[in-house]
mmCIF file of C-alpha atoms in Angstrom:
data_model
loop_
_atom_site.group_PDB
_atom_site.id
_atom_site.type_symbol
_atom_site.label_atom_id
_atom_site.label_comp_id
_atom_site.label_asym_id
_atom_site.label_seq_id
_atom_site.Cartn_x
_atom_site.Cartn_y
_atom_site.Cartn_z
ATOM 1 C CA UNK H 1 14.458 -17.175 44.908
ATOM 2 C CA UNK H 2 10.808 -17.931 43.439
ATOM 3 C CA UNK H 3 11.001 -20.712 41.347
ATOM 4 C CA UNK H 4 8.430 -21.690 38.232
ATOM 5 C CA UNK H 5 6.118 -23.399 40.684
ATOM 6 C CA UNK H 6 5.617 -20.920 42.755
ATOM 7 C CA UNK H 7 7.712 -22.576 46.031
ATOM 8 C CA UNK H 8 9.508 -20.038 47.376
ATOM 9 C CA UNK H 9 12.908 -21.751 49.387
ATOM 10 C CA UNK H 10 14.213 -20.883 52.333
ATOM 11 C CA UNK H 11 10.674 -19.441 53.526
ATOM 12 C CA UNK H 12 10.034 -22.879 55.563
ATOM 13 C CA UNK H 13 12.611 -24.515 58.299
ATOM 14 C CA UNK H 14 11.559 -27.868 57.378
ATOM 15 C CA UNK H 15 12.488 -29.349 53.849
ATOM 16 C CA UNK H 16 9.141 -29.690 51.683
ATOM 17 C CA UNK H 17 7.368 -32.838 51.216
ATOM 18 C CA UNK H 18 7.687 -32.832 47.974
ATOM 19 C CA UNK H 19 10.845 -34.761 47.116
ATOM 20 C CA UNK H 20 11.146 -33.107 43.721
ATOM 21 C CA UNK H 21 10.546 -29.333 45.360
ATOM 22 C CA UNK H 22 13.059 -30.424 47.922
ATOM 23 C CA UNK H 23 15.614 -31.250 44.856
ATOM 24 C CA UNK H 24 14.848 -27.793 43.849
ATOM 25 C CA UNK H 25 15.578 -25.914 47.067
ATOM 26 C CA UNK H 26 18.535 -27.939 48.376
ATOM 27 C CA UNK H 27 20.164 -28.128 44.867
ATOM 28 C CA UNK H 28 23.776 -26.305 44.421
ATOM 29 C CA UNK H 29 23.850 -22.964 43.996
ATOM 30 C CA UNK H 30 25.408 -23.810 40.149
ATOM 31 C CA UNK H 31 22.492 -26.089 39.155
ATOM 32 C CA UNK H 32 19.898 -23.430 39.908
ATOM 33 C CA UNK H 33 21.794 -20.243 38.084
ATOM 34 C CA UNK H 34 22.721 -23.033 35.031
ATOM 35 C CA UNK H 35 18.771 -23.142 35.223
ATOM 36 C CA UNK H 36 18.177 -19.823 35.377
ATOM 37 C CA UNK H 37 20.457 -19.131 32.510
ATOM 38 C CA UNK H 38 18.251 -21.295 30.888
ATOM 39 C CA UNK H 39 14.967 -19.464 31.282
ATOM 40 C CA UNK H 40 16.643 -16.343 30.292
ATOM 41 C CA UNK H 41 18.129 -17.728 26.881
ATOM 42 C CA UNK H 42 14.570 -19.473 26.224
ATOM 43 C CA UNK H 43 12.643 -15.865 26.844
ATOM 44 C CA UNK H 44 15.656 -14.142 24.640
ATOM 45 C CA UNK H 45 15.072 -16.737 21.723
ATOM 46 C CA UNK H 46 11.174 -16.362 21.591
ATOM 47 C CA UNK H 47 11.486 -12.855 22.033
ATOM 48 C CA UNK H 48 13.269 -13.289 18.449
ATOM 49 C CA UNK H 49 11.248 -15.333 16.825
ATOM 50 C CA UNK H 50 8.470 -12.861 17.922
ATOM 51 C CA UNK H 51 10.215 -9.200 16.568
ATOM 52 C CA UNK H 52 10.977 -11.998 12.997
ATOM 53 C CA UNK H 53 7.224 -12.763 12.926
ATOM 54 C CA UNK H 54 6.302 -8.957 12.994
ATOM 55 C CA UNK H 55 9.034 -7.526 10.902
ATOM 56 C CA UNK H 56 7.689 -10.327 8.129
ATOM 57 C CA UNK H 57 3.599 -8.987 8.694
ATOM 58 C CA UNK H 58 4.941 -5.528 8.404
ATOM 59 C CA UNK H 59 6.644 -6.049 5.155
ATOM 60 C CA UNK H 60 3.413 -7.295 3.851
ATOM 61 C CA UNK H 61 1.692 -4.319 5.016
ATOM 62 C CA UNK H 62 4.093 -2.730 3.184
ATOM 63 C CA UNK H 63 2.769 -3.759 -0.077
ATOM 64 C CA UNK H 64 -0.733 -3.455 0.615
ATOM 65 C CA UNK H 65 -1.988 -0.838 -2.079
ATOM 66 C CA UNK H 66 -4.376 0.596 1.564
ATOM 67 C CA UNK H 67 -1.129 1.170 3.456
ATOM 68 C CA UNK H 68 1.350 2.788 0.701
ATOM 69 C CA UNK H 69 3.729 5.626 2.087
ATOM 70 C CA UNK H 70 1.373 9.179 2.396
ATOM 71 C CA UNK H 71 3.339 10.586 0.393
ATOM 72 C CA UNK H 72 2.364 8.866 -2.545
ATOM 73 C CA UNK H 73 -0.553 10.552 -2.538
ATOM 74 C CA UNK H 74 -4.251 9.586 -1.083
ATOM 75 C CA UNK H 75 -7.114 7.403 -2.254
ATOM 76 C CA UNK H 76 -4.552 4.065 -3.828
ATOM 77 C CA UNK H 77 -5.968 0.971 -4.269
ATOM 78 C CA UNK H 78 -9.018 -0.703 -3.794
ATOM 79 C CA UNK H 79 -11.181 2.305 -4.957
ATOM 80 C CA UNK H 80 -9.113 2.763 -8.102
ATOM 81 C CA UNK H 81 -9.705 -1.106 -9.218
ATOM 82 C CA UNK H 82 -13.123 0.106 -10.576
ATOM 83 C CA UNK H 83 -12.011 2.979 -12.335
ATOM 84 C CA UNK H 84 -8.591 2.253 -14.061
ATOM 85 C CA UNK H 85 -10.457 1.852 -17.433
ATOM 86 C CA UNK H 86 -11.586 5.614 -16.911
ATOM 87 C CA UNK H 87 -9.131 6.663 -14.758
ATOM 88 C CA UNK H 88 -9.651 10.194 -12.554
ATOM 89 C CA UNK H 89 -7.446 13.665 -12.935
ATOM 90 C CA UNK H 90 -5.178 12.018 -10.026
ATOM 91 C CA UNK H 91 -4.813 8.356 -11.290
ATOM 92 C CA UNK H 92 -1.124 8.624 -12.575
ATOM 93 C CA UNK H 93 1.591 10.643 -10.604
ATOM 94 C CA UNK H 94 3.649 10.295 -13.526
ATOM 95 C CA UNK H 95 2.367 9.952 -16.511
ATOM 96 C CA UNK H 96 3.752 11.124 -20.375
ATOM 97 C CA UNK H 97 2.045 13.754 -22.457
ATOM 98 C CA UNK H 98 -1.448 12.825 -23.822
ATOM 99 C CA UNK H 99 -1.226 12.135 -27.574
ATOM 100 C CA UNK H 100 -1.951 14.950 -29.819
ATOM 101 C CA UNK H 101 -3.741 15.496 -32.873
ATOM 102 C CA UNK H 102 -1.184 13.547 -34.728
ATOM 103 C CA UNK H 103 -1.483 10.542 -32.757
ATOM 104 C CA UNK H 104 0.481 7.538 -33.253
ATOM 105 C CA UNK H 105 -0.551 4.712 -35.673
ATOM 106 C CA UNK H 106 0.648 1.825 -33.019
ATOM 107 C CA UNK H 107 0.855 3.032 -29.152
ATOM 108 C CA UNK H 108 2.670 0.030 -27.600
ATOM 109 C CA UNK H 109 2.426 -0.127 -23.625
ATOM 110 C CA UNK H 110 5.275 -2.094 -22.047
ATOM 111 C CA UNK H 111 4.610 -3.225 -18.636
ATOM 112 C CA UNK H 112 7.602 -2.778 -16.314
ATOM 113 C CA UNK H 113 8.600 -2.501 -12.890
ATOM 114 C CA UNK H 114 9.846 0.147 -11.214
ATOM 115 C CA UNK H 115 13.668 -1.457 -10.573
ATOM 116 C CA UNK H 116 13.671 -2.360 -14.091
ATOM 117 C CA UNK H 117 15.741 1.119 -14.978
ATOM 118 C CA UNK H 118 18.389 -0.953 -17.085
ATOM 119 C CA UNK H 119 15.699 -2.875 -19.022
ATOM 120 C CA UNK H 120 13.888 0.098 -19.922
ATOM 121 C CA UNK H 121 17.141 1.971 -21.620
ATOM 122 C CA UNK H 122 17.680 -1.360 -23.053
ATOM 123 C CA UNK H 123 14.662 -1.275 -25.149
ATOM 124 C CA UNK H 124 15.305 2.755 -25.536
ATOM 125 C CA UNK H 125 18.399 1.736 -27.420
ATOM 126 C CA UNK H 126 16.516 -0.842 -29.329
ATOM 127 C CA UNK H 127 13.218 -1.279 -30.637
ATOM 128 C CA UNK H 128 11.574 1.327 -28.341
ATOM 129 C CA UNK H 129 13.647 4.321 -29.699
ATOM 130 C CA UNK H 130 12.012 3.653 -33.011
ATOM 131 C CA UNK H 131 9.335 6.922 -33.959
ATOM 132 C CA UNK H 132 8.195 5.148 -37.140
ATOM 133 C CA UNK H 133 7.707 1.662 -38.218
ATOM 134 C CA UNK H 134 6.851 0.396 -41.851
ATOM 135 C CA UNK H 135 6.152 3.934 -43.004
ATOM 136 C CA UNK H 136 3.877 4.343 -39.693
ATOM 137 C CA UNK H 137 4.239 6.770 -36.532
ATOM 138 C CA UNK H 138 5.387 4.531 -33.043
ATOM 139 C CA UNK H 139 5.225 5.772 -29.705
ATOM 140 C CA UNK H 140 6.573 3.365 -27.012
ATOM 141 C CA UNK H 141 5.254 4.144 -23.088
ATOM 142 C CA UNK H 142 6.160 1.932 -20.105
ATOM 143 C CA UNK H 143 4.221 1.235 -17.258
ATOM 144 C CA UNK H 144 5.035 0.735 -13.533
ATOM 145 C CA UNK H 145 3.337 1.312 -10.149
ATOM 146 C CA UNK H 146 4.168 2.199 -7.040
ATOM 147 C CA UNK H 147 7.949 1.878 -5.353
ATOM 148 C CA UNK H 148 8.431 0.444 -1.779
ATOM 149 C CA UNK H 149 10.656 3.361 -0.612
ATOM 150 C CA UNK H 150 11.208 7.517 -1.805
ATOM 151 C CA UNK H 151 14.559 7.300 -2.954
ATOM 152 C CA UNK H 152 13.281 4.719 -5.927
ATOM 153 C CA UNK H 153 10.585 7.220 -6.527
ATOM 154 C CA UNK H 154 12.626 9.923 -6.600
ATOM 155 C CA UNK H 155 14.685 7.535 -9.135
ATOM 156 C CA UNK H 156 11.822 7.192 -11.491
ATOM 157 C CA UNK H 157 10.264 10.766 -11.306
ATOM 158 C CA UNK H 158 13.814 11.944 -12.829
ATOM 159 C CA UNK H 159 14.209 9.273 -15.449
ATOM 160 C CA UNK H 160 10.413 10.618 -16.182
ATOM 161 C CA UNK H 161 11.550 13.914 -16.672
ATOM 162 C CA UNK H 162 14.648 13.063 -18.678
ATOM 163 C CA UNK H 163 12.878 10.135 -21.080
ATOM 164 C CA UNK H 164 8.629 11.638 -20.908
ATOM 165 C CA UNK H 165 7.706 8.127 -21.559
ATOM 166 C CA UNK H 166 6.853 6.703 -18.208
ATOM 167 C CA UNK H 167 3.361 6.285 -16.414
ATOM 168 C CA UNK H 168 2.850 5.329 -13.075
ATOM 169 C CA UNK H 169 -0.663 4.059 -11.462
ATOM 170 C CA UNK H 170 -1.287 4.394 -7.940
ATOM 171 C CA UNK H 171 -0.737 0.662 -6.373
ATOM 172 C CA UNK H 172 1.843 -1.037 -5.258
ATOM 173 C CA UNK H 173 4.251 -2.779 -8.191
ATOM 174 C CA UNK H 174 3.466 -6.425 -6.934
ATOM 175 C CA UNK H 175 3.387 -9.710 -9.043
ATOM 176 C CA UNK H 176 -0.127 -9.689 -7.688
ATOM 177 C CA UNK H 177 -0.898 -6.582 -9.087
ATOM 178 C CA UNK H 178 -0.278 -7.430 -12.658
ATOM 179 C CA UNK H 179 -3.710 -7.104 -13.474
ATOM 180 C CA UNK H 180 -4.432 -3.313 -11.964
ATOM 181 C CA UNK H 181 -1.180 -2.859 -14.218
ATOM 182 C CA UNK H 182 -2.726 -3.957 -17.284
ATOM 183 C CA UNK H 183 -6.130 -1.791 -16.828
ATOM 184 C CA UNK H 184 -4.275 1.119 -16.096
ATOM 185 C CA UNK H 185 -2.356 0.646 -19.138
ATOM 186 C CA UNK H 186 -5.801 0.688 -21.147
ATOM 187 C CA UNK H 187 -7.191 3.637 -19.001
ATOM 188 C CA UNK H 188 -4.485 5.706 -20.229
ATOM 189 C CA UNK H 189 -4.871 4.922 -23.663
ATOM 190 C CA UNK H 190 -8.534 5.353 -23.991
ATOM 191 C CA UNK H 191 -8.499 8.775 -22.075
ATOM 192 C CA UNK H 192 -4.840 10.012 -22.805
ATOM 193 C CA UNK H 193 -4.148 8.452 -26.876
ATOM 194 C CA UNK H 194 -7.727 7.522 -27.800
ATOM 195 C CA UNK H 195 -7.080 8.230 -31.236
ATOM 196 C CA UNK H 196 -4.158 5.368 -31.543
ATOM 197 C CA UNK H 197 -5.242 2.953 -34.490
ATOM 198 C CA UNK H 198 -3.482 0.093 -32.675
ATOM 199 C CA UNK H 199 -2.622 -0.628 -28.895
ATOM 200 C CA UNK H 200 0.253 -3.122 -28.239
ATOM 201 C CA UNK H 201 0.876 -4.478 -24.703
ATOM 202 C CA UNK H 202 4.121 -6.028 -24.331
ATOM 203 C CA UNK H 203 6.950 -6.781 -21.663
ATOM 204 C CA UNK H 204 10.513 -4.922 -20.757
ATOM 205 C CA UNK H 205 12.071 -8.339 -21.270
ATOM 206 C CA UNK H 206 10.914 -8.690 -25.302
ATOM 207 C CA UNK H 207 12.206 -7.632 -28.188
ATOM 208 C CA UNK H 208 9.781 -6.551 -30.641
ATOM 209 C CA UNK H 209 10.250 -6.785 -34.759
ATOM 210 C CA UNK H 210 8.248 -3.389 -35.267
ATOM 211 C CA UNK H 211 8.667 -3.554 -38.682
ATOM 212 C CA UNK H 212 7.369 -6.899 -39.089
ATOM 213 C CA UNK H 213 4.570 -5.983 -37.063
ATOM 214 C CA UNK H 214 3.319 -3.047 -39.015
ATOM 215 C CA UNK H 215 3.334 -5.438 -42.237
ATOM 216 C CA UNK H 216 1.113 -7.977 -40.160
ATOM 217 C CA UNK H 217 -1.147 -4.974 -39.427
ATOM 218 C CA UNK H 218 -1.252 -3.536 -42.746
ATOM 219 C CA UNK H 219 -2.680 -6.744 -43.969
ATOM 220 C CA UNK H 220 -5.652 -7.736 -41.944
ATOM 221 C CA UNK H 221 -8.866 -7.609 -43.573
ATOM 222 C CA UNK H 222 -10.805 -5.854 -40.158
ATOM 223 C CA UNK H 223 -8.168 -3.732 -37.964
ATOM 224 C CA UNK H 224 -10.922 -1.838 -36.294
ATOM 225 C CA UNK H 225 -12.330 -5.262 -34.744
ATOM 226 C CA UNK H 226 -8.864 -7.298 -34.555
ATOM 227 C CA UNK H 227 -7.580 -8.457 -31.119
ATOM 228 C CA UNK H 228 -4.102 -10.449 -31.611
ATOM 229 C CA UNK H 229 -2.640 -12.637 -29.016
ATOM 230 C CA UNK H 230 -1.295 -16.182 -28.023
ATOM 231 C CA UNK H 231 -3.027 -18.406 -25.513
ATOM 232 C CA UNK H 232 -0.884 -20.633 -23.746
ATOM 233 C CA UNK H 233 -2.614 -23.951 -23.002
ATOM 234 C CA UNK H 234 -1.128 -25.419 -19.432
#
């Protein structure tokens, strides 16, 4: 048996001179398996911790807009952060109908998130089914990015093709992402609705008084240079 020290027993008549090595060597036959046992447990146990620590990096990975599944297409992320305001051909694997030449008075933009499929017919049923608002045309579009897996893709390209109102960007639907979300939101209004009098950028978890809204509209004195909003002071 070769121990951790490197004494190997039995290979020398004499007992060592070490009194601690000669513990070692002489010990019951028990005392060195219990230890052996031990070793083996210890090397199981940081083998563990070790396959944890790279599962955890490679979820990470997983959400890094360079390393998204192939088959979401080529060319996400970082190169796409400078051109969301004027998106390419490519920018949006899904993406709803550009507006046509009767284009809607308020284009509102709610941000979502790809598991959100409940919220989304939630506001469908609500406020976002509405097609006219205080005597004005409406057309609501929501916003996600990319899915961690296919099957959740899969579930959004069919509510796409049943509903026509969703657009998807190419990054990865992240909290930290939030921002890419919001420029892509603008990108596809200025390229695909350009012609929308008023651009509203809400949330799948608000409810929106539409009506109310258009009145507040109607009245102000400068739409063309109006930018509406609530700063929250922390």
């Amino acid at each position: 048996m070769l121990l951790a020290g490197g004494l190997k027993c039995g290979a020398h008549k004499d007992p060592p001179a070490d009194p601690a090595a000669a513990h070692d060597c002489y010990a019951p036959r028990w005392k060195r398996s219990r230890c052996s046992s031990t070793q083996i447990l210890f090397g199981l146990l940081c083998g563990l911790a070790t396959l944890l620590v790279l599962s955890f990096l490679a979820s990470l990975r997983r959400e890094d807009p360079l390393s998204l599944d192939p088959r979401m297409g080529s060319g996400v992320g970082e190169q796409y952060t400078d051109t969301l305001l004027q998106p390419p051909p490519n920018a949006f694997p899904l993406s709803p109908s550009p507006c046509a030449l009767n284009a809607p008075w308020l284009l509102v933009l709610v941000a979502s998130a790809p598991g959100h499929a409940a919220r989304r017919a939630g506001v469908r049923r609500s406020w976002g089914g509405a097609r006219v608002a205080g005597g004005h045309s409406v057309h609501t579009v929501f916003t996600v990015g990319l899915p961690g897996d296919v099957a959740q893709q899969a579930a959004l390209e069919r509510e796409a093709a049943e509903h026509g109102d969703l657009l998807q960007a190419r990054f990865a639907d992240t909290y930290t992402n939030l921002t890419l979300k919001t420029l892509a939101m603008l990108g596809w209004a200025t390229t695909r609705c350009p012609t929308a009098r008023f651009l509203l950028k809400t949330d799948d978890d608000v409810f929106l008084n539409l009506p109310a809204l258009a009145r507040h509209l109607e009245q102000l004195a400068s739409p063309l240079a109006a930018y509406l909003g609530y700063v929250y002071s922390h």
